[in-house]
């Protein structure tokens, strides 16, 4: 089973959209394996977004993602990485399809509500930045059907 890191970004928390975003991922069929609220510091932000270091938007991105609390979560499922990316929509909400999180709820390319890992390999690295192994729960969804 594949895992991916999801961040509910500061703009989503500020706008009261955390529940709606989590709900969309849950309803898609993805399983929550870990979740916590935290405020990212500059060091964590720079590590998480290391691949974008040197780009024009990097400093602003670090400032934005550390500006107020976020929710970090691990979602699990078959092809979780791809499914989450598709459910999120394109990076630029203006180009994201209606029906996607960004296409329905956002307009701003920086404040685009949600992060999802882009490959399974990066997901493992990103998950390790936010969670220790004991915080990721392995359970069966076998009640409440
Ligand atoms: P992703 O979040 O869809 O994977 P990335 O290209 O990995 O998109 O970019 C990381 C984050 O950096 C984006 O989600 C967005 O918040 C921000 N970002 C990306 N491109 C731009 C830009 O051109 N201007 C401002 N911010 C950007
Ligand atoms: Mg990315």
Coordinates of N, CA and C and ligand atoms in Angstrom, one line a residue:
X1 N 0.8 -1.2 0.0 CA 0.0 0.0 0.0 C 0.9 1.3 0.0
X2 N 0.5 2.2 -0.8 CA 1.3 3.4 -1.0 C 0.9 4.5 0.0
X3 N 1.9 5.3 0.4 CA 1.6 6.4 1.3 C 2.1 7.7 0.7
X4 N 1.4 8.8 1.1 CA 1.8 10.1 0.6 C 1.7 11.1 1.7
X5 N 2.5 12.2 1.7 CA 2.4 13.2 2.6 C 1.4 14.3 2.1
X6 N 0.5 14.7 2.9 CA -0.4 15.8 2.6 C -0.2 16.9 3.6
X7 N -0.1 18.1 3.2 CA -0.1 19.3 4.1 C -1.3 20.1 3.8
X8 N -2.1 20.5 4.8 CA -3.2 21.4 4.6 C -2.5 22.8 5.0
X9 N -2.3 23.6 3.9 CA -1.5 24.8 4.0 C -2.1 25.9 4.9
X10 N -1.3 26.9 5.3 CA -1.9 28.0 6.2 C -3.1 28.6 5.6
X11 N -3.2 28.9 4.3 CA -4.4 29.5 3.8 C -5.6 28.7 4.0
X12 N -5.5 27.4 3.9 CA -6.7 26.5 4.1 C -7.1 26.6 5.5
X13 N -6.2 26.6 6.5 CA -6.5 26.7 7.9 C -7.2 28.0 8.1
X14 N -6.6 29.1 7.6 CA -7.1 30.4 7.8 C -8.5 30.6 7.3
X15 N -8.8 29.9 6.2 CA -10.1 30.1 5.5 C -11.1 29.0 6.0
X16 N -10.7 28.2 7.0 CA -11.6 27.2 7.5 C -12.0 26.1 6.6
X17 N -11.0 25.7 5.7 CA -11.2 24.7 4.7 C -10.6 23.4 5.0
X18 N -9.9 23.3 6.2 CA -9.2 22.0 6.5 C -10.1 20.8 6.5
X19 N -11.3 20.9 7.1 CA -12.2 19.8 7.1 C -12.7 19.4 5.8
X20 N -13.0 20.4 4.9 CA -13.4 20.1 3.6 C -12.4 19.4 2.8
X21 N -11.1 19.8 2.9 CA -10.0 19.2 2.2 C -9.8 17.7 2.6
X22 N -9.7 17.6 3.9 CA -9.5 16.2 4.5 C -10.7 15.3 4.1
X23 N -11.9 15.9 4.1 CA -13.1 15.1 3.7 C -13.0 14.6 2.3
X24 N -12.6 15.5 1.4 CA -12.5 15.1 0.0 C -11.5 13.9 -0.2
X25 N -10.4 14.0 0.5 CA -9.4 12.9 0.4 C -10.0 11.6 1.0
X26 N -10.6 11.7 2.2 CA -11.3 10.6 2.8 C -12.3 10.0 2.0
X27 N -13.2 10.8 1.4 CA -14.3 10.3 0.6 C -13.8 9.7 -0.7
X28 N -12.6 10.1 -1.1 CA -12.0 9.5 -2.3 C -11.7 8.0 -2.1
X29 N -11.5 7.7 -0.8 CA -11.2 6.3 -0.4 C -9.9 6.1 0.2
X30 N -9.2 7.2 0.4 CA -7.8 7.2 1.0 C -8.0 7.1 2.6
X31 N -7.0 6.4 3.2 CA -7.1 6.1 4.6 C -6.1 7.0 5.3
X32 N -6.6 7.7 6.4 CA -5.7 8.5 7.2 C -4.8 7.6 8.1
X33 N -3.5 7.7 7.9 CA -2.6 6.9 8.7 C -1.9 7.7 9.8
X34 N -1.8 9.0 9.6 CA -1.2 9.9 10.6 C -1.7 11.3 10.4
X35 N -1.8 12.1 11.5 CA -2.2 13.5 11.3 C -1.8 14.3 12.5
X36 N -1.3 15.5 12.3 CA -1.0 16.4 13.4 C -1.1 17.9 12.9
X37 N -1.3 18.8 13.9 CA -1.3 20.2 13.6 C 0.1 20.7 14.1
X38 N 0.7 21.6 13.3 CA 2.0 22.1 13.7 C 2.2 23.4 13.0
X39 N 3.2 24.2 13.5 CA 3.6 25.4 12.8 C 5.0 25.0 12.3
X40 N 5.2 25.1 11.0 CA 6.5 24.7 10.4 C 7.5 25.9 10.7
X41 N 8.7 25.5 11.0 CA 9.7 26.6 11.1 C 10.5 26.7 9.8
X42 N 11.4 27.7 9.8 CA 12.1 28.0 8.5 C 13.0 26.7 8.1
X43 N 13.6 26.1 9.1 CA 14.5 25.0 8.7 C 13.7 23.8 8.1
X44 N 12.5 23.5 8.7 CA 11.7 22.4 8.2 C 11.2 22.8 6.8
X45 N 10.8 24.1 6.6 CA 10.2 24.5 5.3 C 11.3 24.4 4.3
X46 N 12.5 24.8 4.6 CA 13.6 24.8 3.6 C 14.0 23.4 3.2
X47 N 13.9 22.5 4.2 CA 14.1 21.0 3.9 C 13.0 20.4 3.1
X48 N 11.8 20.7 3.4 CA 10.6 20.2 2.7 C 10.6 20.7 1.3
X49 N 10.9 21.9 1.1 CA 10.9 22.5 -0.3 C 12.3 22.7 -0.9
X50 N 13.2 21.8 -0.4 CA 14.6 22.0 -0.9 C 14.8 21.9 -2.4
X51 N 13.9 21.2 -3.1 CA 14.0 21.0 -4.5 C 13.7 22.4 -5.2
X52 N 13.1 23.3 -4.5 CA 12.7 24.6 -5.2 C 13.7 25.7 -4.8
X53 N 14.8 25.3 -4.0 CA 15.8 26.3 -3.6 C 16.3 27.0 -4.9
X54 N 16.5 28.3 -4.8 CA 17.0 29.0 -6.0 C 16.0 29.6 -6.9
X55 N 14.8 29.0 -6.8 CA 13.7 29.5 -7.7 C 13.2 30.9 -7.2
X56 N 12.6 31.7 -8.1 CA 12.2 33.0 -7.7 C 11.2 33.1 -6.6
X57 N 10.3 32.0 -6.5 CA 9.3 32.0 -5.5 C 9.7 31.4 -4.2
X58 N 10.9 30.9 -4.1 CA 11.3 30.1 -2.9 C 11.2 30.8 -1.6
X59 N 11.8 32.0 -1.5 CA 11.7 32.7 -0.2 C 10.3 33.1 0.2
X60 N 9.5 33.5 -0.7 CA 8.1 33.8 -0.4 C 7.3 32.5 0.0
X61 N 7.7 31.4 -0.6 CA 7.0 30.1 -0.3 C 7.3 29.7 1.1
X62 N 8.6 29.9 1.5 CA 9.0 29.5 2.9 C 8.3 30.4 3.9
X63 N 8.2 31.7 3.5 CA 7.5 32.7 4.4 C 6.1 32.3 4.6
X64 N 5.4 32.0 3.4 CA 4.0 31.6 3.5 C 3.8 30.3 4.3
X65 N 4.5 29.3 4.0 CA 4.2 28.0 4.7 C 4.5 28.0 6.2
X66 N 5.4 29.0 6.6 CA 5.7 29.1 8.0 C 4.8 30.2 8.7
X67 N 3.9 30.8 8.0 CA 3.2 32.0 8.5 C 2.1 31.7 9.5
X68 N 1.6 30.5 9.5 CA 0.6 30.1 10.6 C 0.5 28.6 10.5
X69 N -0.2 28.0 11.4 CA -0.2 26.5 11.5 C -0.7 25.8 10.3
X70 N -0.3 24.6 10.2 CA -0.7 23.7 9.1 C -1.2 22.4 9.7
X71 N -1.8 21.5 8.9 CA -2.0 20.1 9.3 C -1.2 19.3 8.4
X72 N -0.4 18.4 9.0 CA 0.3 17.4 8.2 C -0.3 16.1 8.4
X73 N -0.4 15.3 7.3 CA -1.1 14.0 7.3 C -0.4 13.0 6.4
X74 N -0.5 11.8 6.8 CA -0.1 10.7 5.9 C -1.4 10.0 5.4
X75 N -1.6 10.0 4.1 CA -2.8 9.3 3.6 C -2.2 8.0 2.8
X76 N -3.0 7.0 2.9 CA -2.6 5.7 2.4 C -3.6 5.1 1.5
X77 N -3.2 4.4 0.5 CA -4.1 3.7 -0.5 C -3.3 3.3 -1.7
X78 N -4.0 2.5 -2.5 CA -3.4 2.1 -3.8 C -3.2 3.3 -4.6
X79 N -2.0 3.5 -5.2 CA -1.6 4.7 -6.0 C -2.0 6.0 -5.3
X80 N -1.7 6.0 -4.0 CA -2.1 7.2 -3.2 C -1.5 8.5 -3.7
X81 N -0.2 8.4 -4.2 CA 0.5 9.6 -4.6 C -0.3 10.2 -5.8
X82 N -0.5 9.4 -6.8 CA -1.2 9.9 -8.0 C -2.7 10.3 -7.8
X83 N -3.3 9.5 -6.9 CA -4.8 9.8 -6.6 C -4.9 11.1 -5.9
X84 N -4.0 11.4 -5.0 CA -4.0 12.7 -4.2 C -3.7 13.8 -5.2
X85 N -2.7 13.7 -6.0 CA -2.3 14.7 -7.0 C -3.5 15.1 -7.9
X86 N -4.2 14.1 -8.3 CA -5.3 14.3 -9.2 C -6.5 15.0 -8.4
X87 N -6.7 14.6 -7.2 CA -7.7 15.2 -6.3 C -7.4 16.6 -6.0
X88 N -6.1 16.9 -5.8 CA -5.6 18.3 -5.6 C -5.8 19.2 -6.8
X89 N -5.6 18.7 -8.0 CA -5.6 19.5 -9.2 C -4.2 20.2 -9.4
X90 N -4.1 20.9 -10.5 CA -2.8 21.5 -10.9 C -2.3 22.5 -9.9
X91 N -1.0 22.7 -9.9 CA -0.4 23.7 -9.0 C -1.1 25.0 -9.0
X92 N -1.3 25.5 -10.2 CA -2.0 26.8 -10.4 C -3.5 26.6 -10.4
X93 N -4.2 27.1 -9.3 CA -5.6 26.9 -9.2 C -6.4 27.4 -10.5
X94 N -5.8 28.4 -11.1 CA -6.5 29.0 -12.3 C -6.5 27.9 -13.4
X95 N -5.6 27.0 -13.4 CA -5.5 26.0 -14.4 C -6.1 24.6 -13.9
X96 N -6.4 24.5 -12.7 CA -6.9 23.3 -12.1 C -8.3 23.0 -12.5
X97 N -8.6 21.7 -12.8 CA -9.9 21.4 -13.2 C -11.0 21.6 -12.1
X98 N -12.1 22.1 -12.5 CA -13.3 22.1 -11.6 C -13.5 20.7 -11.1
X99 N -13.8 20.6 -9.8 CA -14.0 19.3 -9.2 C -12.8 18.9 -8.4
X100 N -11.6 19.5 -8.7 CA -10.4 19.3 -7.8 C -10.4 20.3 -6.7
X101 N -9.6 20.0 -5.7 CA -9.5 20.9 -4.5 C -9.1 22.3 -4.9
X102 N -8.0 22.4 -5.7 CA -7.6 23.7 -6.0 C -8.5 24.3 -7.1
X103 N -9.1 23.5 -7.9 CA -10.0 24.1 -9.0 C -11.3 24.6 -8.4
X104 N -11.7 24.0 -7.3 CA -12.9 24.5 -6.7 C -12.7 25.5 -5.6
X105 N -11.6 25.5 -4.9 CA -11.5 26.3 -3.7 C -10.4 27.5 -3.8
X106 N -9.6 27.5 -4.9 CA -8.5 28.5 -4.9 C -8.4 29.3 -6.1
X107 N -7.5 30.3 -6.0 CA -7.3 31.2 -7.2 C -5.8 31.6 -7.3
X108 N -5.0 31.3 -6.2 CA -3.7 31.9 -6.1 C -2.6 30.8 -6.2
X109 N -1.6 31.0 -7.1 CA -0.6 29.9 -7.4 C 0.2 29.6 -6.1
X110 N 0.4 30.6 -5.3 CA 1.2 30.3 -4.0 C 0.3 29.7 -2.9
X111 N -0.8 30.4 -2.7 CA -1.7 30.0 -1.6 C -2.7 29.0 -2.2
X112 N -2.3 27.8 -2.5 CA -3.1 26.8 -3.2 C -3.5 25.7 -2.3
X113 N -3.6 26.0 -1.1 CA -4.4 25.1 -0.1 C -3.8 23.9 0.4
X114 N -3.1 23.2 -0.5 CA -2.7 21.8 -0.1 C -1.4 21.4 -0.8
X115 N -0.6 20.5 -0.1 CA 0.5 19.9 -0.7 C 0.3 18.4 -0.7
X116 N 0.8 17.8 -1.8 CA 0.8 16.3 -1.9 C 2.1 15.9 -2.6
X117 N 2.7 14.9 -2.0 CA 4.0 14.4 -2.6 C 3.8 14.1 -4.1
X118 N 4.9 14.3 -4.9 CA 4.8 14.0 -6.3 C 5.3 12.7 -6.8
X119 N 6.0 12.0 -6.0 CA 6.4 10.6 -6.3 C 6.4 9.8 -5.0
X120 N 6.3 8.5 -5.2 CA 6.4 7.6 -4.0 C 7.7 7.7 -3.2
X121 N 8.7 7.9 -4.0 CA 10.1 8.1 -3.4 C 10.2 9.4 -2.6
X122 N 9.7 10.5 -3.2 CA 9.6 11.7 -2.4 C 8.7 11.7 -1.2
X123 N 7.6 10.9 -1.4 CA 6.6 10.8 -0.3 C 7.3 10.2 0.9
X124 N 8.1 9.2 0.7 CA 8.8 8.5 1.9 C 9.7 9.5 2.6
X125 N 10.5 10.3 1.8 CA 11.4 11.3 2.4 C 10.6 12.4 3.1
X126 N 9.5 12.9 2.5 CA 8.8 13.9 3.1 C 8.1 13.5 4.4
X127 N 7.5 12.3 4.3 CA 6.8 11.7 5.5 C 7.8 11.7 6.7
X128 N 9.1 11.3 6.4 CA 10.1 11.2 7.5 C 10.5 12.5 8.1
X129 N 10.2 13.6 7.3 CA 10.5 15.0 7.8 C 9.5 15.4 8.9
X130 N 8.2 14.8 8.8 CA 7.1 15.3 9.6 C 6.7 14.2 10.7
X131 N 7.0 13.0 10.4 CA 6.5 11.9 11.3 C 7.6 10.9 11.7
X132 N 7.6 10.5 13.0 CA 8.4 9.3 13.3 C 7.6 8.1 13.1
X133 N 8.2 6.9 12.8 CA 7.5 5.7 12.5 C 6.4 5.3 13.4
X134 N 6.5 5.6 14.7 CA 5.5 5.2 15.7 C 4.2 6.1 15.5
X135 N 4.3 7.2 14.8 CA 3.2 8.1 14.7 C 2.3 7.6 13.5
X136 N 2.8 6.7 12.7 CA 2.1 6.3 11.5 C 1.4 5.0 11.8
X137 N 0.1 5.0 11.8 CA -0.7 3.9 12.4 C -1.1 2.9 11.3
X138 N -0.9 1.6 11.6 CA -1.2 0.6 10.7 C -2.5 -0.1 11.2
X139 N -3.6 0.1 10.5 CA -4.9 -0.5 11.0 C -5.8 -0.8 9.8
X140 N -6.7 -1.7 10.1 CA -7.6 -2.1 9.0 C -8.9 -1.3 9.1
X141 N -9.5 -0.9 8.0 CA -10.8 -0.2 8.0 C -11.8 -1.3 8.0
X142 N -12.2 -1.8 9.2 CA -13.1 -3.0 9.2 C -14.3 -2.8 10.1
X143 N -14.5 -1.5 10.5 CA -15.8 -1.3 11.2 C -16.5 -0.1 10.5
X144 N -17.8 0.0 10.8 CA -18.5 1.2 10.3 C -18.9 1.1 8.8
X145 N -18.9 -0.1 8.3 CA -19.3 -0.2 6.8 C -20.8 -0.1 6.7
Ligands
LIG1 P1 2.9 21.4 -6.2 O1 2.5 21.9 -4.9 O2 1.7 21.3 -7.1 O3 3.7 20.1 -6.2 P2 5.4 22.7 -6.9 O4 5.8 23.0 -8.3 O5 6.1 21.6 -6.2 O6 3.8 22.5 -6.9 O7 5.6 24.0 -6.1 C1 5.5 24.0 -4.6 C2 4.7 25.1 -4.1 O8 5.3 26.4 -4.5 C3 3.3 25.3 -4.8 O9 2.3 24.4 -4.3 C4 3.0 26.7 -4.6 O10 2.6 26.9 -3.2 C5 4.4 27.4 -4.8 N1 4.6 27.8 -6.1 C6 4.8 27.0 -7.2 N2 5.0 27.8 -8.3 C7 4.9 29.0 -8.0 C8 5.0 30.3 -8.6 O11 5.2 30.4 -9.9 N3 4.8 31.4 -7.9 C9 4.5 31.4 -6.5 N4 4.4 30.2 -5.9 C10 4.6 29.1 -6.5
LIG2 MG1 5.6 19.7 -5.5

